[in-house]
Amino acid sequence: MWHKHAYKLHSLDYKVREAKGIISNGERGYRQPYVIGVCGGSGSGKTTFCKQLVKYLGPELVLHISQDAYYKDLSHLSFDQREKVNFDHPDIIEFPLLVSHLDELSLGKNVTLPLYDFSKHSRMIGNQFATPKPIVILEGVLLFSDNDTEKRINHKVFIDASEKVRFERRLKRDVRERGRTPESVHNQFNSTVSPMHNIYVEPGKSKADQVVSGEQSFEHVIEDLSVKIIKEILVL
């Protein structure tokens, strides 16, 4: 539990307040965001890790961006055609748009992030307005497979979990949150998710600065990483 580590929290809170003061000080100028990339297989625990990290650091200090928002718009295809698309291949992600948004944020510019509807396999009408913050947490299965995206990440984290665990988590999520049937989830996992994971996701582990188990508590990892991040943005 977080309250068991009051000393660390107090120290981190001081560093966060100090960082905010530096970043908001007009005389020091705008500071480029520190980007943390969180990659790993579908169902590995990336979203849980990112949410806990955002909560620990403070949402006012962090912009959380998901690769999932950048699935290419397939509204020009029929729904039956969309269902046959391989959503686990890097080509389905509009990485150039993601890279351009990261570049704009690095210059202190606001961006409008796309929104995606997984039940319809198409982008939603409207966008999510995002303002630059000192820290950007970038989350996605295929982040480390794209060279242009990868080289814009300051610290790369890979969340590792067994295939059995990843499938069980994905099954629960897709049925509950995305309107999928268990059969369709199982078929997709076997036909594209698992093979694409082996080709495009798993190699990202060797590119990571830090490999974290997605089957254990993230508590201590998040504490230590938070302190590291704050130290980094203080010296940028």
Short mmCIF file of N, CA and C in Angstrom, two decimals, residues 1 5 14 16-18 32 44-45 55-56 63 71 79 85 90 110 126 137 152 155 166 187 201 207 218 226 228 233:
data_model
loop_
_atom_site.label_atom_id
_atom_site.label_comp_id
_atom_site.label_asym_id
_atom_site.label_seq_id
_atom_site.Cartn_x
_atom_site.Cartn_y
_atom_site.Cartn_z
N MET A 1 0.85 -1.20 0.00
CA MET A 1 0.00 0.00 0.00
C MET A 1 0.89 1.25 0.00
N HIS A 5 4.86 3.83 2.68
CA HIS A 5 6.13 4.42 2.23
C HIS A 5 6.05 5.95 2.32
N TYR A 14 8.04 16.55 -2.62
CA TYR A 14 8.91 17.72 -2.65
C TYR A 14 9.52 17.91 -4.03
N VAL A 16 8.39 16.75 -6.87
CA VAL A 16 7.34 17.11 -7.83
C VAL A 16 7.05 18.60 -7.76
N ARG A 17 6.90 19.11 -6.53
CA ARG A 17 6.61 20.54 -6.38
C ARG A 17 7.77 21.39 -6.89
N GLU A 18 8.99 20.91 -6.65
CA GLU A 18 10.17 21.63 -7.15
C GLU A 18 10.19 21.62 -8.66
N GLN A 32 11.28 20.43 -22.57
CA GLN A 32 10.76 19.33 -23.36
C GLN A 32 10.27 18.20 -22.45
N SER A 44 -0.91 -7.79 -20.81
CA SER A 44 0.26 -7.96 -19.93
C SER A 44 0.16 -7.13 -18.65
N GLY A 45 -0.66 -6.07 -18.67
CA GLY A 45 -0.79 -5.21 -17.51
C GLY A 45 -0.34 -3.78 -17.75
N LYS A 55 -1.24 8.08 -11.29
CA LYS A 55 -1.77 8.40 -9.96
C LYS A 55 -0.64 8.74 -8.99
N TYR A 56 0.45 8.02 -9.06
CA TYR A 56 1.56 8.22 -8.15
C TYR A 56 2.26 9.56 -8.40
N LEU A 63 0.81 13.53 -18.95
CA LEU A 63 -0.10 13.31 -20.07
C LEU A 63 0.02 11.86 -20.49
N TYR A 71 -5.18 3.74 -34.09
CA TYR A 71 -5.56 2.78 -35.12
C TYR A 71 -6.09 3.55 -36.32
N PHE A 79 -18.37 -3.26 -42.12
CA PHE A 79 -18.02 -3.83 -40.82
C PHE A 79 -17.43 -5.23 -40.98
N VAL A 85 -9.52 -7.45 -40.68
CA VAL A 85 -8.24 -6.74 -40.67
C VAL A 85 -7.36 -7.26 -39.53
N PRO A 90 1.88 -3.81 -37.06
CA PRO A 90 2.24 -2.38 -36.96
C PRO A 90 1.64 -1.50 -38.04
N ASN A 110 -0.19 22.47 -28.19
CA ASN A 110 -1.34 21.62 -27.90
C ASN A 110 -1.60 20.68 -29.07
N GLY A 126 -14.91 13.43 -33.41
CA GLY A 126 -14.37 14.26 -32.35
C GLY A 126 -12.96 13.86 -31.97
N ILE A 137 3.41 9.76 -20.68
CA ILE A 137 3.44 8.31 -20.60
C ILE A 137 2.77 7.77 -21.85
N ARG A 152 11.95 8.57 -29.83
CA ARG A 152 11.42 9.74 -29.11
C ARG A 152 11.08 9.41 -27.65
N HIS A 155 12.63 6.77 -21.73
CA HIS A 155 12.79 5.58 -20.88
C HIS A 155 11.76 4.54 -21.31
N ARG A 166 -1.92 -13.46 -20.33
CA ARG A 166 -2.34 -12.41 -21.27
C ARG A 166 -3.65 -12.76 -21.95
N ASN A 187 -10.44 -16.87 -31.31
CA ASN A 187 -9.99 -17.02 -32.70
C ASN A 187 -8.97 -15.96 -33.08
N VAL A 201 6.19 -7.81 -30.98
CA VAL A 201 6.13 -7.31 -29.61
C VAL A 201 7.27 -7.85 -28.75
N LYS A 207 14.89 -4.14 -26.31
CA LYS A 207 15.10 -2.70 -26.49
C LYS A 207 14.79 -1.91 -25.23
N PHE A 218 3.00 -3.88 -8.91
CA PHE A 218 3.84 -2.84 -9.50
C PHE A 218 4.33 -1.83 -8.46
N SER A 226 9.23 6.48 -10.32
CA SER A 226 8.76 7.85 -10.13
C SER A 226 9.88 8.76 -9.65
N LYS A 228 13.06 8.29 -10.14
CA LYS A 228 13.98 8.43 -11.27
C LYS A 228 13.48 9.48 -12.27
N ILE A 233 13.61 14.96 -14.91
CA ILE A 233 13.02 16.20 -15.42
C ILE A 233 13.60 17.42 -14.69
#
